Each structure stands twice: as structure tokens, then as C-alpha cells.
Coordinates of C-alpha atoms and ligand atoms in Angstrom, one line a residue:
M1 CA 4.7 -40.8 26.7
N2 CA 3.0 -43.2 23.9
T3 CA 1.3 -40.6 21.4
S4 CA 0.8 -43.6 18.4
N5 CA -2.9 -44.4 19.0
D6 CA -3.3 -40.6 19.1
I7 CA -5.2 -38.6 16.4
L8 CA -3.2 -35.8 17.4
F9 CA -0.5 -37.0 17.2
D10 CA 0.0 -37.6 13.8
S11 CA 2.3 -36.2 11.4
V12 CA 0.7 -33.4 9.1
D13 CA 2.2 -31.4 6.4
L14 CA 1.3 -27.3 6.1
G15 CA 3.0 -26.0 3.0
D16 CA 6.6 -27.9 2.8
E17 CA 6.8 -28.5 6.1
T18 CA 5.9 -32.0 8.1
L19 CA 4.6 -31.0 11.6
P20 CA 4.8 -33.7 14.4
N21 CA 1.7 -32.8 15.6
R22 CA -1.8 -31.2 14.9
V23 CA -1.8 -28.7 17.2
G24 CA -1.2 -24.8 16.5
L25 CA -1.4 -22.1 18.9
A26 CA -3.7 -19.7 17.9
P27 CA -3.7 -16.3 16.6
M28 CA -3.6 -13.8 20.3
T29 CA -3.5 -9.8 20.1
R30 CA -1.8 -9.0 23.6
T31 CA -1.0 -5.2 23.1
S32 CA 2.4 -5.9 24.2
A33 CA 4.5 -4.3 21.5
T34 CA 6.3 -0.3 21.5
A35 CA 4.7 2.2 20.8
D36 CA 5.9 2.5 17.1
G37 CA 4.4 -1.3 16.3
R38 CA 8.3 -3.5 17.4
A39 CA 8.0 -6.8 18.8
T40 CA 10.2 -6.7 21.9
T41 CA 12.8 -9.8 23.3
E42 CA 10.0 -10.5 25.7
M43 CA 7.2 -10.9 23.3
A44 CA 10.1 -13.6 21.1
R45 CA 10.0 -15.3 24.9
Y46 CA 6.7 -14.9 25.0
Y47 CA 6.1 -17.1 21.8
A48 CA 8.9 -19.5 22.1
K49 CA 7.6 -20.9 25.4
F50 CA 4.9 -22.4 22.9
A51 CA 7.3 -24.2 20.4
R52 CA 8.6 -25.3 23.4
G53 CA 5.6 -26.7 24.7
G54 CA 4.8 -28.7 21.9
F55 CA 3.1 -26.7 19.6
S56 CA 3.8 -27.5 16.2
F57 CA 2.7 -24.4 14.8
L58 CA 2.7 -21.2 16.0
I59 CA 0.1 -17.9 14.4
T60 CA 0.8 -14.6 15.9
E61 CA -1.1 -11.9 16.8
G62 CA -2.8 -9.8 14.2
T63 CA -0.5 -7.7 12.9
Y64 CA -1.3 -4.5 11.2
P65 CA -0.3 -4.5 7.4
D66 CA 0.4 -0.8 6.5
E67 CA 1.2 2.6 7.9
A68 CA -2.2 4.0 7.1
Y69 CA -5.6 2.7 7.8
S70 CA -5.0 -0.4 9.3
Q71 CA -3.6 -0.7 12.8
G72 CA -6.3 -1.5 15.2
Y73 CA -5.0 -1.0 18.7
D74 CA -2.1 0.7 20.5
D75 CA 1.3 -1.1 21.6
Q76 CA -0.2 -3.6 18.8
P77 CA 3.1 -4.5 16.4
G78 CA 2.9 -4.1 12.9
I79 CA 5.2 -5.7 10.0
A80 CA 4.8 -2.1 8.0
N81 CA 8.6 -0.7 7.9
D82 CA 11.8 -2.2 8.0
D83 CA 12.1 -1.8 11.9
H84 CA 9.1 -4.0 12.6
V85 CA 11.3 -6.6 10.0
E86 CA 14.0 -6.3 12.1
A87 CA 11.9 -6.3 15.1
W88 CA 10.0 -9.7 13.9
R89 CA 13.6 -11.3 13.5
R90 CA 13.8 -11.9 16.9
V91 CA 10.5 -13.4 17.5
T92 CA 11.1 -16.0 14.3
D93 CA 14.3 -16.8 15.3
A94 CA 13.4 -17.6 19.0
V95 CA 10.9 -20.0 18.1
H96 CA 12.6 -21.0 15.1
D97 CA 15.6 -22.5 17.8
E98 CA 12.6 -24.4 19.2
G99 CA 11.9 -25.9 15.8
A100 CA 8.9 -24.7 15.2
P101 CA 7.3 -22.4 12.3
I102 CA 6.0 -19.3 12.9
V103 CA 3.4 -17.7 10.5
A104 CA 2.3 -13.9 10.9
Q105 CA -1.5 -13.0 11.3
L106 CA -2.1 -10.1 8.5
M107 CA -5.0 -7.6 10.1
H108 CA -6.5 -5.0 8.5
A109 CA -8.8 -3.5 11.5
G110 CA -10.9 -1.4 9.4
A111 CA -13.8 0.0 11.2
L112 CA -13.2 -1.5 14.4
S113 CA -10.3 0.6 14.7
Q114 CA -9.7 2.1 18.0
G115 CA -5.8 3.0 18.4
N116 CA -4.2 4.3 15.2
R117 CA -0.9 5.9 15.4
Y118 CA -0.8 7.0 11.8
T119 CA -3.9 8.4 11.0
D120 CA -7.8 9.3 13.4
E121 CA -9.8 8.3 9.9
R122 CA -11.7 4.7 9.8
L123 CA -11.7 2.6 6.3
A124 CA -14.6 0.4 5.7
P125 CA -16.5 -0.5 2.9
S126 CA -19.3 1.6 3.4
A127 CA -19.8 5.0 6.0
V128 CA -21.4 2.2 9.2
R129 CA -20.4 2.7 12.1
P130 CA -20.0 -1.0 14.1
K131 CA -22.3 -2.6 15.9
G132 CA -21.1 -3.1 19.9
E133 CA -18.6 -0.4 21.6
Q134 CA -14.9 -1.2 21.8
L135 CA -12.7 -3.2 23.7
E136 CA -11.8 -2.2 26.8
M137 CA -9.2 -5.1 27.2
Y138 CA -6.8 -3.5 24.4
G139 CA -7.7 0.1 25.7
G140 CA -10.5 1.5 24.0
S141 CA -14.2 3.0 25.8
G142 CA -17.5 4.0 23.8
E143 CA -18.8 3.5 20.4
F144 CA -16.6 2.6 17.5
P145 CA -16.7 6.3 14.9
E146 CA -18.3 6.3 11.6
P147 CA -15.6 4.9 9.1
R148 CA -15.3 6.4 5.8
A149 CA -16.3 4.3 2.4
A150 CA -13.1 2.8 0.5
T151 CA -13.2 4.0 -3.0
T152 CA -11.5 1.9 -5.8
D153 CA -8.5 3.4 -5.1
D154 CA -8.3 2.6 -1.6
I155 CA -9.3 -1.5 -2.2
E156 CA -6.0 -1.7 -4.2
D157 CA -3.6 0.1 -2.2
V158 CA -5.4 -2.4 0.4
I159 CA -4.6 -5.1 -1.6
E160 CA -0.8 -3.3 -2.7
K161 CA -0.4 -3.6 1.5
F162 CA -0.7 -6.6 2.6
V163 CA 1.0 -7.6 -0.4
A164 CA 4.4 -5.5 0.5
A165 CA 3.5 -6.1 4.2
A166 CA 3.6 -10.5 3.1
E167 CA 6.9 -9.5 1.3
R168 CA 8.3 -8.1 4.9
A169 CA 7.1 -11.1 6.4
V170 CA 9.3 -13.3 4.3
E171 CA 12.2 -10.9 5.0
A172 CA 11.4 -11.3 8.9
N173 CA 12.1 -15.3 8.5
F174 CA 7.7 -16.1 8.9
D175 CA 7.2 -19.2 7.3
G176 CA 4.1 -17.8 6.5
V177 CA 1.3 -15.2 6.5
E178 CA -2.1 -15.9 7.5
V179 CA -4.7 -13.1 6.1
H180 CA -7.3 -12.2 8.1
G181 CA -10.9 -12.5 6.5
A182 CA -12.0 -13.2 10.1
N183 CA -13.7 -11.9 13.3
G184 CA -14.9 -8.2 11.6
Y185 CA -12.6 -6.6 10.7
L186 CA -11.8 -5.4 7.5
L187 CA -11.6 -8.7 5.2
D188 CA -14.8 -9.8 7.3
Q189 CA -16.7 -6.2 6.6
F190 CA -16.8 -6.4 3.2
L191 CA -17.6 -10.3 3.4
T192 CA -20.8 -8.9 6.1
T193 CA -24.0 -8.0 4.7
Y194 CA -25.0 -5.4 6.6
T195 CA -21.5 -3.3 7.0
N196 CA -20.9 -3.4 3.3
E197 CA -23.8 -1.7 1.5
R198 CA -21.5 -0.9 -2.1
D199 CA -22.9 -1.2 -5.2
D200 CA -19.5 -2.3 -7.1
E201 CA -17.9 -5.3 -7.5
Y202 CA -16.9 -5.5 -3.9
G203 CA -21.1 -5.4 -2.9
G204 CA -24.0 -7.5 -3.5
D205 CA -24.4 -11.1 -3.3
V206 CA -21.8 -13.5 -1.7
E207 CA -19.1 -13.9 -4.5
N208 CA -19.0 -9.8 -4.8
R209 CA -18.4 -9.8 -1.1
I210 CA -15.8 -12.2 -0.5
R211 CA -14.3 -10.8 -3.8
L212 CA -11.1 -8.9 -1.8
T213 CA -10.5 -11.1 0.9
A214 CA -10.1 -13.5 -2.5
E215 CA -7.9 -11.1 -4.4
V216 CA -5.9 -10.4 -1.4
L217 CA -5.1 -14.3 -0.9
E218 CA -4.0 -14.1 -4.8
A219 CA -2.1 -11.3 -5.1
V220 CA 0.1 -12.6 -2.1
Q221 CA 0.3 -16.0 -2.8
A222 CA 1.6 -14.2 -6.3
A223 CA 4.3 -12.3 -4.5
T224 CA 5.8 -14.9 -1.9
P225 CA 8.1 -17.4 -3.0
D226 CA 6.3 -21.1 -3.6
E227 CA 7.4 -23.2 0.1
F228 CA 5.7 -19.4 2.1
V229 CA 2.7 -20.6 3.2
V230 CA -0.2 -18.2 2.6
G231 CA -3.8 -19.3 4.8
V232 CA -6.9 -17.4 5.5
R233 CA -8.6 -16.9 8.5
I234 CA -12.4 -17.4 8.1
S235 CA -15.3 -17.1 11.0
Q236 CA -19.0 -15.9 10.9
S237 CA -19.1 -14.4 14.6
K238 CA -17.4 -10.8 15.1
V239 CA -15.2 -9.4 18.1
N240 CA -18.4 -6.5 18.1
D241 CA -21.3 -9.0 16.9
P242 CA -20.9 -12.9 18.0
D243 CA -24.2 -14.3 16.8
Y244 CA -24.0 -13.2 13.2
R245 CA -24.4 -16.3 11.1
W246 CA -24.1 -16.4 6.6
P247 CA -27.4 -15.2 5.7
G248 CA -27.0 -17.6 2.7
G249 CA -26.3 -20.6 5.3
E250 CA -24.4 -23.4 3.5
D251 CA -24.2 -21.9 0.3
D252 CA -23.0 -19.4 1.8
A253 CA -20.4 -21.2 3.0
E254 CA -19.8 -23.2 -0.4
V255 CA -19.3 -19.9 -2.2
I256 CA -16.6 -18.8 0.4
F257 CA -14.4 -21.7 1.1
E258 CA -14.8 -22.3 -3.1
R259 CA -13.5 -18.9 -3.9
L260 CA -10.7 -19.2 -1.2
T261 CA -10.0 -22.6 -2.4
D262 CA -9.4 -21.1 -6.6
A263 CA -7.3 -18.2 -4.9
S264 CA -5.2 -20.7 -3.7
A265 CA -5.0 -19.9 -0.6
D266 CA -3.0 -23.2 1.4
Y267 CA -5.0 -23.1 4.7
L268 CA -8.7 -22.3 5.6
H269 CA -8.7 -21.1 9.7
V270 CA -11.9 -21.8 10.4
T271 CA -13.6 -20.2 13.4
E272 CA -16.3 -19.7 15.8
E273 CA -16.8 -19.5 19.7
D274 CA -17.6 -23.1 19.3
V275 CA -16.3 -24.7 16.7
T276 CA -18.0 -28.3 17.3
T277 CA -21.6 -26.7 17.3
P278 CA -23.0 -26.5 13.8
A279 CA -22.6 -23.5 12.0
F280 CA -25.7 -23.0 11.7
E281 CA -29.4 -23.9 13.2
S282 CA -28.8 -28.0 12.6
G283 CA -26.4 -29.6 10.1
P284 CA -22.9 -29.5 9.4
T285 CA -20.6 -27.9 11.7
L286 CA -17.8 -24.8 9.6
T287 CA -15.0 -27.1 10.1
E288 CA -16.6 -29.6 7.8
L289 CA -17.8 -27.1 5.3
A290 CA -14.6 -26.1 5.0
D291 CA -13.8 -29.8 3.8
R292 CA -16.4 -30.3 2.3
Y293 CA -16.3 -27.4 -0.2
G294 CA -12.8 -26.1 0.2
D295 CA -10.3 -28.9 -0.6
V296 CA -7.0 -27.7 1.5
P297 CA -5.9 -28.3 5.0
V298 CA -8.5 -26.7 7.2
I299 CA -7.4 -25.3 10.5
A300 CA -10.4 -25.5 13.4
N301 CA -10.6 -23.3 16.3
G302 CA -12.9 -22.0 19.2
A303 CA -13.7 -24.7 22.3
L304 CA -11.5 -27.3 21.5
E305 CA -8.9 -26.7 24.8
D306 CA -11.1 -30.5 26.1
P307 CA -8.7 -32.5 24.0
D308 CA -11.2 -35.6 23.4
A309 CA -13.0 -32.0 21.5
A310 CA -10.0 -31.7 19.6
R311 CA -9.6 -35.3 18.7
A312 CA -13.8 -34.9 17.5
T313 CA -12.9 -32.1 15.5
V314 CA -9.6 -33.6 13.6
A315 CA -12.2 -36.9 13.0
A316 CA -14.3 -34.4 11.4
G317 CA -12.6 -32.7 8.8
A318 CA -9.9 -31.1 10.4
D319 CA -6.4 -31.7 9.6
L320 CA -4.9 -29.3 12.2
I321 CA -6.8 -27.2 15.5
T322 CA -5.3 -24.4 16.9
L323 CA -5.8 -23.0 21.0
A324 CA -5.7 -19.7 22.4
K325 CA -7.4 -19.2 26.3
G326 CA -6.2 -23.2 26.1
A327 CA -2.7 -22.4 25.1
L328 CA -2.5 -19.7 27.8
A329 CA -3.7 -21.8 31.0
N330 CA -1.0 -24.3 29.1
P331 CA 1.6 -23.0 26.9
D332 CA 2.8 -27.0 27.2
W333 CA -0.6 -28.1 26.3
P334 CA 0.3 -30.5 23.6
Q335 CA 3.2 -32.4 25.8
R336 CA 0.5 -32.6 28.8
V337 CA -1.7 -34.7 26.6
A338 CA 1.1 -36.6 25.5
E339 CA 1.5 -37.3 29.0
D340 CA -1.4 -37.3 30.5
R341 CA -0.9 -35.1 32.6
P342 CA -4.3 -32.4 34.0
L343 CA -4.5 -29.3 32.1
A344 CA -4.9 -26.1 34.4
D345 CA -8.4 -24.3 33.3
F346 CA -7.9 -20.7 31.7
D347 CA -8.2 -17.8 34.6
F348 CA -9.7 -14.9 32.1
Q349 CA -9.3 -12.5 35.2
R350 CA -5.2 -13.5 36.0
I351 CA -4.3 -12.9 32.5
L352 CA -6.5 -10.8 30.3
Q353 CA -7.3 -8.3 33.3
P354 CA -6.9 -5.4 33.5
D355 CA -6.0 -5.3 29.5
A356 CA -4.6 -7.9 27.5
T357 CA -0.9 -7.5 27.9
I358 CA 1.7 -10.1 28.4
D359 CA 2.1 -10.1 31.9
E360 CA 6.0 -10.4 33.4
S361 CA 4.4 -14.3 34.5
E362 CA 3.8 -15.2 31.2
V363 CA 7.5 -14.6 29.7
P364 CA 10.4 -17.1 30.8
E365 CA 13.4 -15.6 32.3
P366 CA 16.5 -16.0 29.3
A367 CA 17.8 -18.6 30.9
D368 CA 14.6 -21.3 31.0
A369 CA 15.1 -20.6 27.3
D370 CA 18.4 -23.1 27.6
D371 CA 16.3 -25.8 29.1
Ligands
FMN1 C1 -6.3 -12.7 24.2 C2 -7.3 -13.0 22.9 C3 -6.8 -12.0 22.0 C4 -7.3 -12.8 20.2 N1 -6.4 -11.5 19.5 C5 -6.5 -12.3 18.4 C6 -5.6 -12.0 17.0 O1 -5.3 -11.6 16.8 N2 -6.8 -12.1 15.6 C7 -7.6 -13.3 15.6 O2 -7.4 -14.0 14.9 N3 -8.0 -13.7 16.4 C8 -7.7 -13.5 17.8 N4 -8.6 -13.9 19.0 C9 -9.5 -15.0 19.0 C10 -8.8 -16.6 19.1 O3 -7.6 -17.0 17.9 C11 -9.9 -17.2 19.2 O4 -10.5 -17.8 17.8 C12 -10.0 -17.7 20.7 O5 -10.4 -17.4 21.6 C13 -11.7 -19.3 20.1 O6 -10.7 -19.8 20.2 P1 -10.4 -20.7 21.8 O7 -11.6 -20.8 22.4 O8 -9.2 -21.8 21.9 O9 -10.0 -19.5 23.7 C14 -8.2 -13.5 20.3 C15 -8.6 -14.1 21.6 C16 -8.4 -13.8 22.5 C17 -8.7 -14.6 23.7

């Protein structure tokens, strides 16, 4: 194996860690926790498999931070109480045994919640029913219910709950957290013009609409140890509206990436369906914009399973890349690429149908863990 000339296998720093390559696992909801949100031993084996396959850092599936409005899906894991912490330790231990760091993605579903054991009410910036329909692969169907507009107290509570969840992530031996500001969930509902009709300091221009994400980041950074990584994920497209684009174009990108850098994000994780295409009709990609206007490492995600697309994205300004579907098809993608072995195509039917739950075939036997 000769990876010395391959940009993907350069070592790279993320927080205090030096990673042996630039390829991480993207967050993927698999709705495979217990009904009360505890990560399982199967999940520990599932995550460890990617570390063993050469992924240099792992980001967990979206994990709900509180026992209130944040849960999005039935059987989604939480990090909202001590039982959750204990359960996640199995996962962090298993991944650390394989030598990789693991970051917990903290996700507040807001109006896109379609399964919440704690409440039937939905919280959002404004009482706007989401576009589209609930996701069937996560057990939903039909329209989303109309959410309730968050009060100022609710907003303060959201920030406090993100902080408490990050503190629990430290206890669970995670190496960091990723604040989920992308894909249409609560923080992105604040950033998005048509879901945010507020006339206070959290609504209106883009400076106000990015405020909550920035305040969450600042508060989480302040509450966690220096070496603990605190990143943020940002996208234009949403699970229920793939074609949305920031209406101010590059001017919005400038405000958003500068503000998140000022909020001391340790990285900006940008994601699009295909992150190699221009962010707007023409011109730079979202990766290039994050690199231009942000001042911290950029992680790029979206349609990068072709190694040449991944290399081109690194050459264009990404420090790291993550793979979702490509990793499900090839849990050892980095090793295969390093050894110039063929990659398998992603089979949606086999892996994510009839639902997104982790299949037995994706979980190595415990004995494998000692390979
Ligand atoms: C089954 C599945 C679950 C996902 N769950 C999450 C999630 O929990 N959080 C998140 O930020 N993105 C989630 N995503 C989006 C992926 O992280 C990624 O952005 C998207 O699949 C595009 O990357 P890819 O081309 O490498 O698959 C999910 C994607 C898939 C396929």
C-alpha cells in the first residue's frame, strides 16, 4: 500500500487530535436505540466497524439533547439523562479501542419531529407547518403537525439543554460534539426564511437568523474542556426541501460562516446532496465559501464516495471529508482506497428499506472485534 502521494491520506489535525487520514464517517440516523433512547451493544459494534475500516473520525447519528421537544424519531438515541450516558460509553469505548475519535451529533428536530416519547407538541421558531411529508424510513407518514412558536424562555431552555447534553457527552467519553445546524431541523428552521417569521432578535435578517446556532455553539464551547471538539453542521438543503438555497447567496454565506467562526466553532461541516456543485447557480461550492469566509477547518460532505471527487474537494479547500451512503456500502472505504481495491455501490433497497434500522448483516459478530 502506498498512500504517500494521496492527499486523502495526509495526516490532519482536528482539535488536539492528529488524524491519520482525511476521511470520516458522516452522521446517519439509524433508529436502532432502545425505545427510551439508550444506545445498544449492536450500535457499539456497528460504529467500531467503521473505525476498524480506516475512518479516521466518526460522527454519530443525530442524538436528542433533552427530554422535551428535541427527539425526532422513535428509537433515536438520546443524550438527555444518565442512562443515555452509560449506554453511549459502550459505543465510545468500542470506537476508542479501534483507535478513532468519536463526536456526538446533537440534534434538536424542532418542527420536523415525527416521534417523541416526551411530548406531542412541536417547537419551532414560528407556527409554520413544515413542507413535505414525514419520512417513512424512520416510521412516519403523512403531513407534519403544526408546531408552536418558541417563546424567549423556550429559546433559553434550548440553549441550556444543548449545553447540558454536551456536558453529558464529555461524561460519556466522546471526543467532541457536533451541533446540528443543518438539514431542516430546529436550528436550521431559525436560519431558513420561510420557517422563521419572528420579529425579535432571532428573526429577520441573516445575522438574526443565524444567532441561535451561534449562541448554542458559544455556550457549548464555554461549558466544555478546551480539548473537547465543538463543531457545527450547516446546509442549504433540507430533508423536507432539498432545493432550498440561501436567498442572499454568497452574502449570506459570508455572514453565516464568519458568525460561526466567531462563535468559536472548531470546525464547519458543510453538506449538500452533491457538495461538488456550485452552492448557488454558478460560482463557488459551499466548501469553497466555508473556506473563504470561515477561519477553521472545513469538513465537506455529499456525493464524495468516488475517491477522485473526494480528492478534488480536499484540493478545493476541505480539510476533511465525510461519507454517509458510501460508508454504508463500504465500511472499510479508507482501507479499500488505500489498497486500490474496488468499491461497492450503495444499495438503498438492501440497506435502508423497509426502514433505516441497522440490519443484522451490518453488525459484525463480537469475535470480529478482535481481528
Ligand atoms: C440513513 C441516513 C441517515 C442520515 N441521518 C443523518 C443525521 O442523523 N444527521 C445528519 O446531519 N445527516 C444525516 N444524514 C445525511 C448524511 O450525513 C449525508 O449528509 C448525506 O447522506 C449525503 O452524504 P453522502 O452522499 O455521503 O451519503 C443521513 C443520511 C442517511 C443516508
